[in-house]
Amino acid sequence: MIVCVLSSKEIRTLSNDAHSRPSAPTEELLYDSAVPTPSHGERARTLAGAVKTGTLCSVAKEPAGFPYGSFVTYAMEGADPVFFISELAEHTKNLRADSRASLLIAEGGEDDPLANARVTLIGSARLLEDSGEREAAKNAYLETHPNAQYYIEYSDFGFWRIDVESARYIGGYGRMSWLEIEDWRSGRPDPIAAHAAGILSHMNADHADALVSYCRAFSKATDTTAATMTSVDRYGFEMSAQTGAGPRPVRLAFDAEIATPDEARGQLVAMVKRARETLV
Amino acid sequence: MIVCVLSSKEIRTLSNDAHSRPSAPTEELLYDSAVPTPSHGERARTLAGAVKTGTLCSVAKEPAGFPYGSFVTYAMEGADPVFFISELAEHTKNLRADSRASLLIAEGGEDDPLANARVTLIGSARLLEDSGEREAAKNAYLETHPNAQYYIEYSDFGFWRIDVESARYIGGYGRMSWLEIEDWRSGRPDPIAAHAAGILSHMNADHADALVSYCRAFSKATDTTAATMTSVDRYGFEMSAQTGAGPRPVRLAFDAEIATPDEARGQLVAMVKRARETLV
């Protein structure tokens, strides 16, 4: 799965955020650095909320002490991942003997794998035995994995949760950090992420002229001749603008934070109107 | 990436190999259990050879002792995975302090993630310092990741290898085992794997009648009315046959082990000729 809002080779060229400044001279600053961008905590929470499978790392019983990676399905319950796993599985036996664990969540996409985003969530894993906790985990898990319904009552399966203690986020080349645990816990997944691919393909297919107007009116790329929208998030959107000096990244902010595709449309329509008034 | 020869929901219904017998009454044995099938060692080696990214599990320096999962690109050098990783990366710092490691390699495909194949390779990781070893690793790595050419001489990167000591293979539901290390080391990746998707789509699009003939002539599904080829490997191929009792799995063997798409074509053509003679 590709979560368009998060990364891609194109977005990599847009990494002029608070966390990493491009050093290549071609990646000229074309947008106001005051334009709000998602924080690493928000990007990581968005990624974790969009992906459904990852690698659970546990401490092996055999060969003893080796870190053991296994494929798992997970769901996010707030800021912590929950699992529904069999007592017979190696990882479950490992966690029963040593609760230390991590979950690696990686964005899909084959193009340039190291440009993709990923996050490692580290903490202690525990079997949820309290019925309230189990019910909450079950609801979260079934919402993400509805097909698990048919074995959700299996008696040799249990709900486990990693209580996240630290998290490392890598958004692609040169965009990485240990997250402050508060940034992880309080970060809200982007509500636009699930719609980003649709918005991008619509804008690029049907509103190429609007994209050019945005760049000409609101960015330093006033000589833009063509533009492609490369990402959209709750705070704004990014484009690759064809300029006299070659392709340049442009990020523009929405007037206000958005939460739905309808609000994205509203903002984009209002902005093109303003852009055309500006350009007259 | 989907490695068609290895698994899928359809192939899951064909899991009547030496390693797991279907218990459901609908999964009637329609093929001779003497028909050779790939071993778990061969399936795991094929998977490891087809995928290029995985999760490296190391022992964290911080928080100390926790198993730490990170996204990596890898290449197989024979039976052992090699990595080209930066000294600055967390996993490299971890491996320098504690060589114990594993690599989880998982087949892609979103449909039913737990039906996909995966293998965990466990062993000690070491930096390759001998120039001969480094050269061999570099060649293997560049063959798999030609785009790494542009940073292959970076001085703060090094080649690391996990010398595999044990391996656990999970081919999907109910098809799992700790591999005998000899089966892992001696298992040859299937030479047909990279061509399987093409063979399947060609046979299903253009030779649906041949598939029906195979089932009628060579399996117990003598009342087959339609069939879909679901996998092909060096030893034979599998189909889902529509019979009077519903869909049934059928596996047939080639006359001799094959190594190329041309040999697959030769076998398939010869078999349809024989099938039609049989059915006259």
Tab-separated table of N, CA and C in Angstrom, chain A residues 138-278:
chain	number	residue	atom	x	y	z
A	138	LYS	N	-10.290	-5.939	20.893
A	138	LYS	CA	-11.058	-6.704	19.905
A	138	LYS	C	-11.777	-5.765	18.939
A	139	ASN	N	-12.370	-4.720	19.471
A	139	ASN	CA	-13.074	-3.772	18.600
A	139	ASN	C	-12.116	-3.098	17.631
A	140	ALA	N	-10.977	-2.677	18.156
A	140	ALA	CA	-9.991	-2.026	17.286
A	140	ALA	C	-9.497	-3.018	16.228
A	141	TYR	N	-9.255	-4.251	16.667
A	141	TYR	CA	-8.700	-5.239	15.739
A	141	TYR	C	-9.705	-5.586	14.638
A	142	LEU	N	-10.951	-5.793	15.030
A	142	LEU	CA	-11.966	-6.169	14.031
A	142	LEU	C	-12.284	-5.020	13.086
A	143	GLU	N	-12.150	-3.798	13.569
A	143	GLU	CA	-12.394	-2.673	12.678
A	143	GLU	C	-11.341	-2.652	11.567
A	144	THR	N	-10.099	-2.994	11.923
A	144	THR	CA	-9.023	-2.999	10.934
A	144	THR	C	-8.994	-4.299	10.125
A	145	HIS	N	-9.360	-5.399	10.769
A	145	HIS	CA	-9.288	-6.722	10.118
A	145	HIS	C	-10.635	-7.424	10.228
A	146	PRO	N	-11.628	-6.946	9.475
A	146	PRO	CA	-12.978	-7.543	9.622
A	146	PRO	C	-13.008	-9.044	9.332
A	147	ASN	N	-12.096	-9.530	8.497
A	147	ASN	CA	-12.102	-10.964	8.186
A	147	ASN	C	-11.674	-11.826	9.364
A	148	ALA	N	-11.134	-11.211	10.411
A	148	ALA	CA	-10.751	-11.990	11.598
A	148	ALA	C	-11.979	-12.442	12.376
A	149	GLN	N	-13.137	-11.915	12.014
A	149	GLN	CA	-14.378	-12.268	12.704
A	149	GLN	C	-14.539	-13.792	12.836
A	150	TYR	N	-14.125	-14.508	11.806
A	150	TYR	CA	-14.432	-15.942	11.807
A	150	TYR	C	-13.559	-16.754	12.765
A	151	TYR	N	-12.489	-16.161	13.271
A	151	TYR	CA	-11.715	-16.914	14.284
A	151	TYR	C	-11.497	-16.093	15.552
A	152	ILE	N	-12.283	-15.017	15.702
A	152	ILE	CA	-12.047	-14.098	16.809
A	152	ILE	C	-12.350	-14.743	18.158
A	153	GLU	N	-13.106	-15.840	18.168
A	153	GLU	CA	-13.434	-16.480	19.439
A	153	GLU	C	-12.551	-17.703	19.719
A	154	TYR	N	-11.577	-17.962	18.858
A	154	TYR	CA	-10.707	-19.117	19.081
A	154	TYR	C	-10.082	-19.025	20.470
A	155	SER	N	-10.122	-20.141	21.180
A	155	SER	CA	-9.681	-20.086	22.577
A	155	SER	C	-8.165	-20.072	22.709
A	156	ASP	N	-7.455	-20.498	21.684
A	156	ASP	CA	-5.993	-20.492	21.818
A	156	ASP	C	-5.365	-19.233	21.212
A	157	PHE	N	-6.183	-18.225	20.974
A	157	PHE	CA	-5.681	-16.933	20.534
A	157	PHE	C	-5.896	-15.909	21.646
A	158	GLY	N	-5.054	-14.916	21.686
A	158	GLY	CA	-5.226	-13.873	22.690
A	158	GLY	C	-4.874	-12.509	22.126
A	159	PHE	N	-5.369	-11.464	22.774
A	159	PHE	CA	-5.035	-10.090	22.401
A	159	PHE	C	-3.832	-9.624	23.210
A	160	TRP	N	-2.868	-9.118	22.513
A	160	TRP	CA	-1.658	-8.573	23.123
A	160	TRP	C	-1.522	-7.117	22.708
A	161	ARG	N	-0.875	-6.350	23.554
A	161	ARG	CA	-0.640	-4.952	23.208
A	161	ARG	C	0.792	-4.581	23.554
A	162	ILE	N	1.422	-3.827	22.682
A	162	ILE	CA	2.700	-3.204	23.046
A	162	ILE	C	2.391	-1.821	23.589
A	163	ASP	N	2.727	-1.590	24.844
A	163	ASP	CA	2.603	-0.253	25.413
A	163	ASP	C	3.855	0.517	24.983
A	164	VAL	N	3.662	1.411	24.013
A	164	VAL	CA	4.815	2.033	23.348
A	164	VAL	C	5.575	2.946	24.314
A	165	GLU	N	6.858	2.679	24.433
A	165	GLU	CA	7.714	3.489	25.313
A	165	GLU	C	8.623	4.410	24.515
A	166	SER	N	9.025	3.969	23.324
A	166	SER	CA	9.767	4.875	22.461
A	166	SER	C	9.506	4.513	21.008
A	167	ALA	N	9.773	5.462	20.140
A	167	ALA	CA	9.434	5.279	18.729
A	167	ALA	C	10.460	5.994	17.863
A	168	ARG	N	10.918	5.273	16.856
A	168	ARG	CA	11.845	5.888	15.905
A	168	ARG	C	11.176	5.960	14.549
A	169	TYR	N	11.200	7.158	13.967
A	169	TYR	CA	10.548	7.386	12.682
A	169	TYR	C	11.586	7.706	11.612
A	170	ILE	N	11.427	7.057	10.465
A	170	ILE	CA	12.261	7.377	9.298
A	170	ILE	C	11.315	7.650	8.147
A	171	GLY	N	11.327	8.907	7.681
A	171	GLY	CA	10.392	9.284	6.622
A	171	GLY	C	10.963	9.127	5.226
A	172	GLY	N	12.178	8.630	5.135
A	172	GLY	CA	12.866	8.517	3.848
A	172	GLY	C	14.289	9.009	4.063
A	173	TYR	N	14.954	9.325	2.980
A	173	TYR	CA	16.339	9.766	3.091
A	173	TYR	C	16.449	11.029	3.953
A	174	GLY	N	17.276	11.004	4.953
A	174	GLY	CA	17.584	12.206	5.717
A	174	GLY	C	16.421	12.802	6.494
A	175	ARG	N	15.370	12.032	6.694
A	175	ARG	CA	14.229	12.551	7.451
A	175	ARG	C	13.916	11.531	8.529
A	176	MET	N	14.613	11.609	9.638
A	176	MET	CA	14.467	10.586	10.663
A	176	MET	C	14.668	11.192	12.036
A	177	SER	N	14.076	10.568	13.024
A	177	SER	CA	14.262	11.049	14.389
A	177	SER	C	13.705	10.041	15.382
A	178	TRP	N	14.292	10.049	16.595
A	178	TRP	CA	13.617	9.438	17.720
A	178	TRP	C	12.509	10.407	18.086
A	179	LEU	N	11.290	9.909	18.166
A	179	LEU	CA	10.188	10.801	18.494
A	179	LEU	C	10.153	11.042	19.999
A	180	GLU	N	9.833	12.269	20.377
A	180	GLU	CA	9.472	12.482	21.771
A	180	GLU	C	8.220	11.651	22.022
A	181	ILE	N	8.208	10.911	23.112
A	181	ILE	CA	7.076	10.004	23.322
A	181	ILE	C	5.762	10.788	23.379
A	182	GLU	N	5.823	12.021	23.852
A	182	GLU	CA	4.600	12.837	23.874
A	182	GLU	C	4.123	13.167	22.458
A	183	ASP	N	5.085	13.404	21.553
A	183	ASP	CA	4.705	13.675	20.160
A	183	ASP	C	4.040	12.452	19.538
A	184	TRP	N	4.570	11.264	19.885
A	184	TRP	CA	3.943	10.044	19.395
A	184	TRP	C	2.541	9.885	19.987
A	185	ARG	N	2.426	10.016	21.281
A	185	ARG	CA	1.144	9.732	21.936
A	185	ARG	C	0.079	10.753	21.551
A	186	SER	N	0.491	12.019	21.381
A	186	SER	CA	-0.519	13.053	21.115
A	186	SER	C	-0.737	13.284	19.621
A	187	GLY	N	0.154	12.744	18.790
A	187	GLY	CA	0.015	12.961	17.352
A	187	GLY	C	-1.289	12.370	16.838
A	188	ARG	N	-2.013	13.140	16.045
A	188	ARG	CA	-3.263	12.613	15.493
A	188	ARG	C	-3.018	12.150	14.059
A	189	PRO	N	-3.437	10.930	13.714
A	189	PRO	CA	-3.301	10.486	12.319
A	189	PRO	C	-4.016	11.463	11.389
A	190	ASP	N	-3.458	11.669	10.228
A	190	ASP	CA	-4.044	12.630	9.289
A	190	ASP	C	-5.366	12.087	8.725
A	191	PRO	N	-6.456	12.851	8.896
A	191	PRO	CA	-7.756	12.350	8.425
A	191	PRO	C	-7.866	12.332	6.907
A	192	ILE	N	-6.956	13.001	6.228
A	192	ILE	CA	-7.004	13.068	4.765
A	192	ILE	C	-6.229	11.919	4.118
A	193	ALA	N	-5.402	11.241	4.909
A	193	ALA	CA	-4.477	10.252	4.329
A	193	ALA	C	-5.199	9.230	3.452
A	194	ALA	N	-6.318	8.725	3.932
A	194	ALA	CA	-7.008	7.668	3.186
A	194	ALA	C	-7.574	8.187	1.867
A	195	HIS	N	-7.717	9.509	1.752
A	195	HIS	CA	-8.310	10.098	0.546
A	195	HIS	C	-7.269	10.739	-0.356
A	196	ALA	N	-6.030	10.763	0.099
A	196	ALA	CA	-5.007	11.527	-0.609
A	196	ALA	C	-4.815	11.029	-2.040
A	197	ALA	N	-4.762	9.718	-2.213
A	197	ALA	CA	-4.525	9.187	-3.560
A	197	ALA	C	-5.623	9.633	-4.510
A	198	GLY	N	-6.844	9.609	-4.054
A	198	GLY	CA	-7.972	10.030	-4.884
A	198	GLY	C	-7.907	11.511	-5.222
A	199	ILE	N	-7.592	12.329	-4.229
A	199	ILE	CA	-7.496	13.781	-4.462
A	199	ILE	C	-6.380	14.072	-5.462
A	200	LEU	N	-5.231	13.425	-5.276
A	200	LEU	CA	-4.108	13.639	-6.182
A	200	LEU	C	-4.482	13.256	-7.605
A	201	SER	N	-5.086	12.083	-7.753
A	201	SER	CA	-5.320	11.649	-9.127
A	201	SER	C	-6.375	12.548	-9.783
A	202	HIS	N	-7.373	12.996	-8.996
A	202	HIS	CA	-8.382	13.915	-9.538
A	202	HIS	C	-7.754	15.252	-9.936
A	203	MET	N	-6.964	15.811	-9.043
A	203	MET	CA	-6.367	17.116	-9.337
A	203	MET	C	-5.422	17.036	-10.531
A	204	ASN	N	-4.627	15.992	-10.586
A	204	ASN	CA	-3.654	15.890	-11.673
A	204	ASN	C	-4.325	15.592	-13.012
A	205	ALA	N	-5.418	14.835	-12.976
A	205	ALA	CA	-6.091	14.481	-14.232
A	205	ALA	C	-6.946	15.638	-14.743
A	206	ASP	N	-7.654	16.315	-13.827
A	206	ASP	CA	-8.686	17.259	-14.278
A	206	ASP	C	-8.383	18.729	-13.993
A	207	HIS	N	-7.393	19.019	-13.162
A	207	HIS	CA	-7.188	20.417	-12.773
A	207	HIS	C	-5.730	20.845	-12.861
A	208	ALA	N	-5.078	20.402	-13.922
A	208	ALA	CA	-3.671	20.753	-14.113
A	208	ALA	C	-3.506	22.274	-14.197
A	209	ASP	N	-4.497	22.950	-14.787
A	209	ASP	CA	-4.420	24.411	-14.908
A	209	ASP	C	-4.497	25.090	-13.541
A	210	ALA	N	-5.312	24.548	-12.656
A	210	ALA	CA	-5.409	25.115	-11.305
A	210	ALA	C	-4.064	24.999	-10.590
A	211	LEU	N	-3.400	23.880	-10.763
A	211	LEU	CA	-2.109	23.675	-10.096
A	211	LEU	C	-1.106	24.730	-10.553
A	212	VAL	N	-1.107	25.017	-11.852
A	212	VAL	CA	-0.205	26.043	-12.375
A	212	VAL	C	-0.546	27.402	-11.754
A	213	SER	N	-1.842	27.689	-11.655
A	213	SER	CA	-2.255	28.967	-11.060
A	213	SER	C	-1.794	29.064	-9.605
A	214	TYR	N	-1.944	27.996	-8.836
A	214	TYR	CA	-1.476	28.019	-7.437
A	214	TYR	C	0.002	28.405	-7.376
A	215	CYS	N	0.788	27.747	-8.209
A	215	CYS	CA	2.236	27.970	-8.158
A	215	CYS	C	2.574	29.407	-8.544
A	216	ARG	N	1.950	29.875	-9.611
A	216	ARG	CA	2.255	31.227	-10.097
A	216	ARG	C	1.814	32.293	-9.097
A	217	ALA	N	0.656	32.097	-8.475
A	217	ALA	CA	0.090	33.137	-7.609
A	217	ALA	C	0.666	33.112	-6.204
A	218	PHE	N	0.949	31.933	-5.678
A	218	PHE	CA	1.231	31.835	-4.244
A	218	PHE	C	2.647	31.397	-3.893
A	219	SER	N	3.474	31.064	-4.894
A	219	SER	CA	4.835	30.624	-4.577
A	219	SER	C	5.834	31.477	-5.343
A	220	LYS	N	7.103	31.214	-5.109
A	220	LYS	CA	8.139	31.926	-5.863
A	220	LYS	C	8.278	31.402	-7.291
A	221	ALA	N	7.602	30.299	-7.577
A	221	ALA	CA	7.720	29.694	-8.911
A	221	ALA	C	6.743	30.378	-9.861
A	222	THR	N	6.939	31.672	-10.060
A	222	THR	CA	5.980	32.462	-10.841
A	222	THR	C	6.024	32.155	-12.333
A	223	ASP	N	7.081	31.437	-12.748
A	223	ASP	CA	7.168	31.069	-14.171
A	223	ASP	C	6.779	29.615	-14.410
A	224	THR	N	6.013	29.048	-13.492
A	224	THR	CA	5.592	27.646	-13.638
A	224	THR	C	4.794	27.443	-14.925
A	225	THR	N	5.158	26.384	-15.664
A	225	THR	CA	4.421	26.074	-16.892
A	225	THR	C	3.573	24.815	-16.749
A	226	ALA	N	3.903	23.990	-15.766
A	226	ALA	CA	3.120	22.769	-15.509
A	226	ALA	C	3.402	22.370	-14.070
A	227	ALA	N	2.461	21.662	-13.461
A	227	ALA	CA	2.680	21.256	-12.072
A	227	ALA	C	1.922	19.960	-11.792
A	228	THR	N	2.493	19.156	-10.915
A	228	THR	CA	1.865	17.905	-10.495
A	228	THR	C	1.687	17.946	-8.986
A	229	MET	N	0.498	17.612	-8.505
A	229	MET	CA	0.309	17.538	-7.061
A	229	MET	C	0.914	16.227	-6.563
A	230	THR	N	1.766	16.328	-5.562
A	230	THR	CA	2.480	15.131	-5.098
A	230	THR	C	2.028	14.654	-3.719
A	231	SER	N	1.402	15.523	-2.947
A	231	SER	CA	0.866	15.068	-1.660
A	231	SER	C	-0.144	16.074	-1.154
A	232	VAL	N	-0.997	15.591	-0.286
A	232	VAL	CA	-1.951	16.475	0.378
A	232	VAL	C	-2.137	15.949	1.799
A	233	ASP	N	-2.234	16.876	2.736
A	233	ASP	CA	-2.450	16.495	4.118
A	233	ASP	C	-3.381	17.513	4.748
A	234	ARG	N	-3.643	17.378	6.032
A	234	ARG	CA	-4.623	18.262	6.673
A	234	ARG	C	-4.214	19.736	6.630
A	235	TYR	N	-2.911	20.010	6.518
A	235	TYR	CA	-2.434	21.394	6.584
A	235	TYR	C	-2.237	22.059	5.224
A	236	GLY	N	-2.072	21.260	4.188
A	236	GLY	CA	-1.802	21.852	2.889
A	236	GLY	C	-1.463	20.794	1.856
A	237	PHE	N	-0.802	21.213	0.808
A	237	PHE	CA	-0.481	20.260	-0.255
A	237	PHE	C	0.820	20.651	-0.935
A	238	GLU	N	1.401	19.688	-1.631
A	238	GLU	CA	2.693	19.902	-2.260
A	238	GLU	C	2.603	19.593	-3.742
A	239	MET	N	3.417	20.303	-4.486
A	239	MET	CA	3.433	20.119	-5.940
A	239	MET	C	4.871	20.060	-6.433
A	240	SER	N	5.044	19.451	-7.588
A	240	SER	CA	6.300	19.557	-8.309
A	240	SER	C	6.029	20.482	-9.490
A	241	ALA	N	6.667	21.656	-9.470
A	241	ALA	CA	6.395	22.686	-10.475
A	241	ALA	C	7.485	22.680	-11.541
A	242	GLN	N	7.084	22.693	-12.811
A	242	GLN	CA	8.052	22.858	-13.902
A	242	GLN	C	8.322	24.345	-14.062
A	243	THR	N	9.583	24.730	-13.807
A	243	THR	CA	9.938	26.150	-13.907
A	243	THR	C	11.057	26.320	-14.933
A	244	GLY	N	11.405	27.556	-15.188
A	244	GLY	CA	12.499	27.811	-16.121
A	244	GLY	C	13.802	27.181	-15.658
A	245	ALA	N	13.913	26.971	-14.370
A	245	ALA	CA	15.132	26.390	-13.810
A	245	ALA	C	14.981	24.888	-13.552
A	246	GLY	N	13.920	24.295	-14.093
A	246	GLY	CA	13.710	22.858	-13.876
A	246	GLY	C	12.607	22.601	-12.858
A	247	PRO	N	12.411	21.349	-12.490
A	247	PRO	CA	11.338	21.036	-11.538
A	247	PRO	C	11.675	21.553	-10.143
A	248	ARG	N	10.696	22.134	-9.469
A	248	ARG	CA	10.904	22.684	-8.139
A	248	ARG	C	9.746	22.272	-7.227
A	249	PRO	N	10.055	21.992	-5.957
A	249	PRO	CA	8.985	21.649	-5.026
A	249	PRO	C	8.278	22.891	-4.502
A	250	VAL	N	6.986	22.778	-4.373
A	250	VAL	CA	6.183	23.878	-3.829
A	250	VAL	C	5.227	23.311	-2.783
A	251	ARG	N	5.208	23.936	-1.636
A	251	ARG	CA	4.202	23.561	-0.646
A	251	ARG	C	3.350	24.780	-0.324
A	252	LEU	N	2.034	24.583	-0.309
A	252	LEU	CA	1.112	25.662	0.036
A	252	LEU	C	0.211	25.198	1.177
A	253	ALA	N	-0.189	26.157	2.002
A	253	ALA	CA	-1.045	25.824	3.146
A	253	ALA	C	-2.507	26.074	2.822
A	254	PHE	N	-3.379	25.284	3.432
A	254	PHE	CA	-4.805	25.624	3.414
A	254	PHE	C	-5.028	26.780	4.381
A	255	ASP	N	-6.146	27.471	4.195
A	255	ASP	CA	-6.519	28.559	5.123
A	255	ASP	C	-6.712	28.023	6.536
A	256	ALA	N	-7.266	26.837	6.608
A	256	ALA	CA	-7.530	26.239	7.914
A	256	ALA	C	-7.324	24.735	7.778
A	257	GLU	N	-7.033	24.108	8.888
A	257	GLU	CA	-6.858	22.651	8.892
A	257	GLU	C	-8.140	21.984	8.404
A	258	ILE	N	-7.964	20.964	7.547
A	258	ILE	CA	-9.148	20.277	7.009
A	258	ILE	C	-9.232	18.863	7.570
A	259	ALA	N	-10.416	18.283	7.438
A	259	ALA	CA	-10.618	16.941	7.990
A	259	ALA	C	-11.318	15.993	7.033
A	260	THR	N	-11.823	16.505	5.925
A	260	THR	CA	-12.595	15.660	5.000
A	260	THR	C	-12.228	16.016	3.558
A	261	PRO	N	-12.507	15.084	2.635
A	261	PRO	CA	-12.282	15.383	1.212
A	261	PRO	C	-13.116	16.579	0.754
A	262	ASP	N	-14.319	16.745	1.307
A	262	ASP	CA	-15.151	17.897	0.945
A	262	ASP	C	-14.467	19.204	1.342
A	263	GLU	N	-13.873	19.207	2.514
A	263	GLU	CA	-13.173	20.428	2.932
A	263	GLU	C	-11.944	20.667	2.059
A	264	ALA	N	-11.299	19.607	1.626
A	264	ALA	CA	-10.173	19.772	0.699
A	264	ALA	C	-10.663	20.424	-0.585
A	265	ARG	N	-11.763	19.918	-1.100
A	265	ARG	CA	-12.313	20.466	-2.348
A	265	ARG	C	-12.654	21.940	-2.161
A	266	GLY	N	-13.315	22.258	-1.058
A	266	GLY	CA	-13.683	23.643	-0.775
A	266	GLY	C	-12.469	24.560	-0.775
A	267	GLN	N	-11.418	24.129	-0.100
A	267	GLN	CA	-10.202	24.944	-0.027
A	267	GLN	C	-9.565	25.085	-1.408
A	268	LEU	N	-9.513	23.984	-2.141
A	268	LEU	CA	-8.832	24.016	-3.439
A	268	LEU	C	-9.588	24.898	-4.429
A	269	VAL	N	-10.914	24.871	-4.357
A	269	VAL	CA	-11.731	25.715	-5.238
A	269	VAL	C	-11.552	27.184	-4.867
A	270	ALA	N	-11.596	27.484	-3.576
A	270	ALA	CA	-11.425	28.878	-3.136
A	270	ALA	C	-10.045	29.399	-3.521
A	271	MET	N	-9.053	28.515	-3.403
A	271	MET	CA	-7.695	28.953	-3.712
A	271	MET	C	-7.510	29.241	-5.197
A	272	VAL	N	-8.147	28.457	-6.056
A	272	VAL	CA	-7.953	28.705	-7.485
A	272	VAL	C	-8.639	30.019	-7.869
A	273	LYS	N	-9.755	30.313	-7.217
A	273	LYS	CA	-10.449	31.585	-7.478
A	273	LYS	C	-9.530	32.755	-7.081
A	274	ARG	N	-8.990	32.660	-5.874
A	274	ARG	CA	-8.096	33.717	-5.408
A	274	ARG	C	-6.853	33.832	-6.297
A	275	ALA	N	-6.329	32.674	-6.701
A	275	ALA	CA	-5.127	32.685	-7.535
A	275	ALA	C	-5.401	33.428	-8.836
A	276	ARG	N	-6.548	33.146	-9.434
A	276	ARG	CA	-6.834	33.771	-10.734
A	276	ARG	C	-7.091	35.265	-10.595
A	277	GLU	N	-7.681	35.660	-9.474
A	277	GLU	CA	-7.840	37.100	-9.213
A	277	GLU	C	-6.461	37.753	-9.055
A	278	THR	N	-5.583	37.063	-8.353
A	278	THR	CA	-4.236	37.579	-8.133
A	278	THR	C	-3.484	37.741	-9.449
